[in-house]
Short mmCIF file of C-alpha atoms in Angstrom, two decimals:
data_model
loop_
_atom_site.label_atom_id
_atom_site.label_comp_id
_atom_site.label_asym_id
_atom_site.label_seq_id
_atom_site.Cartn_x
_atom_site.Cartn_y
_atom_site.Cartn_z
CA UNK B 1469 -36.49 1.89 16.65
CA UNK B 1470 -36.60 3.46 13.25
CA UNK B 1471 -36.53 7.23 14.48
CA UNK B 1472 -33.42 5.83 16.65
CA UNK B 1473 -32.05 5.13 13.79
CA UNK B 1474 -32.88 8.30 11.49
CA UNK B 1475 -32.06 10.36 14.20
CA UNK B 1476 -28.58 8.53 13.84
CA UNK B 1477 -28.15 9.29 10.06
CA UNK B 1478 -29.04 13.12 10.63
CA UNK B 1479 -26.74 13.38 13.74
CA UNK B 1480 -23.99 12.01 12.27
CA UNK B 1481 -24.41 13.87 9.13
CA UNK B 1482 -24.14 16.96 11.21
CA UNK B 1483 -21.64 16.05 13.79
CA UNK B 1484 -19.28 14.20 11.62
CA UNK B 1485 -19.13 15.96 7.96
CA UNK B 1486 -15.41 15.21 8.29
CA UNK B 1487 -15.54 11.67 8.30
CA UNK B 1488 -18.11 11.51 5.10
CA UNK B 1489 -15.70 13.79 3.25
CA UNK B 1490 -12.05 11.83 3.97
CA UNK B 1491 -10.74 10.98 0.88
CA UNK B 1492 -8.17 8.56 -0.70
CA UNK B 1493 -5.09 10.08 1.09
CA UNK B 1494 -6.69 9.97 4.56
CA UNK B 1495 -7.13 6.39 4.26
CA UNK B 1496 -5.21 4.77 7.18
CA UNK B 1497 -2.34 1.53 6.47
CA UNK B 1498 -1.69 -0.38 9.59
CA UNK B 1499 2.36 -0.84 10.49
CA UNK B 1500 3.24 -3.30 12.66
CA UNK B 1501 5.62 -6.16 13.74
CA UNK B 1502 8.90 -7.69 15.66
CA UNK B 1503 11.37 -5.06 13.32
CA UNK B 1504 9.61 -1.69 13.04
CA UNK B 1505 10.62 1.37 14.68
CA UNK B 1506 8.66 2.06 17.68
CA UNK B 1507 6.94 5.40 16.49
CA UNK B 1508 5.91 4.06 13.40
CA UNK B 1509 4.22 1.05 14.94
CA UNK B 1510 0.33 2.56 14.42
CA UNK B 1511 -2.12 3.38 12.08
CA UNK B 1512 -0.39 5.90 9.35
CA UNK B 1513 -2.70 7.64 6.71
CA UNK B 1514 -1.49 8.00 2.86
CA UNK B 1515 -0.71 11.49 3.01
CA UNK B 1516 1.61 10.73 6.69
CA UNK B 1517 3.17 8.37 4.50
CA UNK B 1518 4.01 10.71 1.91
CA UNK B 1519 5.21 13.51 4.27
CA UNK B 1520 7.78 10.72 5.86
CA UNK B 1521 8.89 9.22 2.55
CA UNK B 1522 10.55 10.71 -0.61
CA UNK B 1523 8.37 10.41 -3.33
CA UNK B 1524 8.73 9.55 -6.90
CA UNK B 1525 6.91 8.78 -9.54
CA UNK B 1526 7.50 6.52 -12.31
CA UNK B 1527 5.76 5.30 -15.59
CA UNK B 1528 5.02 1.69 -15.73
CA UNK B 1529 3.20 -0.96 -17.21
CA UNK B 1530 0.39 -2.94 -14.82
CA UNK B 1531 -0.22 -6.16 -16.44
CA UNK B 1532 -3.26 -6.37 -14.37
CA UNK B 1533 -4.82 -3.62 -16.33
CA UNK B 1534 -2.86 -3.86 -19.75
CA UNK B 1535 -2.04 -0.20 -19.53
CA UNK B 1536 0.81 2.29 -19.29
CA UNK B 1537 0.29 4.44 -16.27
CA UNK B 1538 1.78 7.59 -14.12
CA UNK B 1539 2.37 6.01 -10.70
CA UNK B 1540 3.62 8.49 -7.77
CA UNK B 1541 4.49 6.84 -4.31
CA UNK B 1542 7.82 5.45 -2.40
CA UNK B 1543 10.51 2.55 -2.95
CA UNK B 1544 9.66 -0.37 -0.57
CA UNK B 1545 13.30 -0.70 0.05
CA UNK B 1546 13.29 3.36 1.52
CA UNK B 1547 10.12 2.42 3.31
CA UNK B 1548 12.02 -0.67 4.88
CA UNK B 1549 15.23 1.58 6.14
CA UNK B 1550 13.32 4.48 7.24
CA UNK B 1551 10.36 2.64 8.90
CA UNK B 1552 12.09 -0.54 9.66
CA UNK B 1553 14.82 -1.60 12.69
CA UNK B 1554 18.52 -2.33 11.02
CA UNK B 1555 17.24 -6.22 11.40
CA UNK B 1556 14.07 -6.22 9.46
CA UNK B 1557 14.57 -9.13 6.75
CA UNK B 1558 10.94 -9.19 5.64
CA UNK B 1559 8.06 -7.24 5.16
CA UNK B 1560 4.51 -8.67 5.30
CA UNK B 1561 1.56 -7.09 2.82
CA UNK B 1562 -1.99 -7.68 3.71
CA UNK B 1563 -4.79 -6.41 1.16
CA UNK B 1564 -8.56 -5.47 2.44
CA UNK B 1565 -9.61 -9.06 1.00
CA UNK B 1566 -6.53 -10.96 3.48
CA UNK B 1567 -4.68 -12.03 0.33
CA UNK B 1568 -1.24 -11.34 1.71
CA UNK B 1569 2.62 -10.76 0.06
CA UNK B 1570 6.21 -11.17 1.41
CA UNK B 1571 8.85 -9.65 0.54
CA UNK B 1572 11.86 -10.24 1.40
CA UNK B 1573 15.04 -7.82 2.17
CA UNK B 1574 16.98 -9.81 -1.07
CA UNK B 1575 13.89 -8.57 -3.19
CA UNK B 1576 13.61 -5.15 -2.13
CA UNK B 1577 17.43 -4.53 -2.40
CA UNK B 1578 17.22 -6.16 -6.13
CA UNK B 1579 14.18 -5.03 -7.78
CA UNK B 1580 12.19 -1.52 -7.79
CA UNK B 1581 9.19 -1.90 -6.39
CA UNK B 1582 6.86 1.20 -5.58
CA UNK B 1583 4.55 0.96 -3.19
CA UNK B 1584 2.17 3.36 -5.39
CA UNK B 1585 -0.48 6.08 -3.38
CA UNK B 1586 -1.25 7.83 -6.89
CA UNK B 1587 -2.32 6.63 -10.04
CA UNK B 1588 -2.13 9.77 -12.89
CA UNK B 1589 -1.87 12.20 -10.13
CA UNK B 1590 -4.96 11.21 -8.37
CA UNK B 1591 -5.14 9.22 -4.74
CA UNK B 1592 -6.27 5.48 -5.37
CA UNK B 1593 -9.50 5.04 -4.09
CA UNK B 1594 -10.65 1.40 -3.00
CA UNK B 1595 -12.89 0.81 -5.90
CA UNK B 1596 -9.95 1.82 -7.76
CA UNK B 1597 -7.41 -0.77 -6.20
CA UNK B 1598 -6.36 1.47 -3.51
CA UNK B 1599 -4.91 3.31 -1.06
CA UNK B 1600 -2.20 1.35 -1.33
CA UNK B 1601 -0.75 -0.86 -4.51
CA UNK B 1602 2.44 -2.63 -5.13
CA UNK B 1603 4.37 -1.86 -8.87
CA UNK B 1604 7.47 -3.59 -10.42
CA UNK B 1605 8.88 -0.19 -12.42
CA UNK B 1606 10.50 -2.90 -14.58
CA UNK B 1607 7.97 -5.05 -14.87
CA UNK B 1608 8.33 -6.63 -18.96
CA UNK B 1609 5.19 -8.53 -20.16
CA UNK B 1610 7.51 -10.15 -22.10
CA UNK B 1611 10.31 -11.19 -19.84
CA UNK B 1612 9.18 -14.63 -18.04
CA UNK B 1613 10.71 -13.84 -15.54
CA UNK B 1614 9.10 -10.85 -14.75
CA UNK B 1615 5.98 -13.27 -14.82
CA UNK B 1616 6.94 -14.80 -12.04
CA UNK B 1617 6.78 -11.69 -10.24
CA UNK B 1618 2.70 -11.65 -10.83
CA UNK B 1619 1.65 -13.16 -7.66
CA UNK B 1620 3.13 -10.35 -5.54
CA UNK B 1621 1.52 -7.15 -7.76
CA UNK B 1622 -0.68 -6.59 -4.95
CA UNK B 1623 -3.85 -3.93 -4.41
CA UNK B 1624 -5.75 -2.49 -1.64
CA UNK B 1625 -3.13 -2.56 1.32
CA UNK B 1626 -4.38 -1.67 4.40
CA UNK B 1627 -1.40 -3.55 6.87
CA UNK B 1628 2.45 -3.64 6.34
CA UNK B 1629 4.06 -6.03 9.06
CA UNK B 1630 7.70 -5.70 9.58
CA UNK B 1631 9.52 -8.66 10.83
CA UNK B 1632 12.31 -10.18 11.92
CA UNK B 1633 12.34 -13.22 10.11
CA UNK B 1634 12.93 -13.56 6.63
CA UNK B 1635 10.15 -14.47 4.53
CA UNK B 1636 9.63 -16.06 0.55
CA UNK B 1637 11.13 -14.93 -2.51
#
């Protein structure tokens, strides 16, 4: 059983060097729901994303790490028109962990939020919070309401559902 299984580790070394080397940009998101355009209803990696999205990048302040920070990546609201059907009124967020976010078509309209794929120029690995993070570019620490907003700063993406129905502010 144990060669089986060292015989594995070498073969797949060998066969699949691609796989081992895939970094924070080939990461995959999952799109789905009732209100996405058919093509984009898959698996899209980080760098797709990019290639299909205008990017920007902004300089913001994550109150989840009390620091000032270079974040490149799209507008959720861009994401929602170019991705999304004319009727999407919500957009569901689901992190690695399950911990989920909605956001509804009233909130993307209204606030910036970037749906961040770079942090300082770099791809956002998972240990780092990655591949995918939500950012309010006008987040205030001391606005209260802007702390309200603190629930939905959200890390490590890996689905975006698009749907129909609206969903929480």
């Amino acid at each position: 059983m144990r060669i089986h299984f060292f015989l594995f580790l070498i073969l797949s070394s060998i066969l699949l060097p691609d796989l081992a080397a895939a970094g924070p940009g080939d990461k995959t998101i999952r799109f789905s729901g009732d209100a996405i355009k058919a093509e984009y209803s898959k698996r899209l990696t980080i760098k797709t994303l990019e290639q299909n999205l205008p990017l920007v990048t902004i300089t913001a302040y994550n109150p989840w790490d009390e620091k000032t920070e270079d974040y490149t990546g799209f507008w959720l609201n861009i994401m929602a028109k170019k991705l999304g059907t004319p009727d999407v009124q919500s957009i569901l967020l689901t992190g690695l962990d399950g911990y989920q976010v909605s956001f509804n078509r009233n909130e993307w309209l209204s606030d910036k939020i970037l749906l961040a794929t770079k942090v300082n120029g770099s791809y956002i690995s998972v240990r780092e919070k990655g591949p995918l993070r939500v950012i309010f570019s006008e987040f205030d620490k001391n606005n209260a309401e802007d702390g309200l907003k603190l629930p939905k700063w959200m890390w490590m993406i890996t689905r975006v559902e698009f749907r129909t129905e609206a969903g929480s502010e």
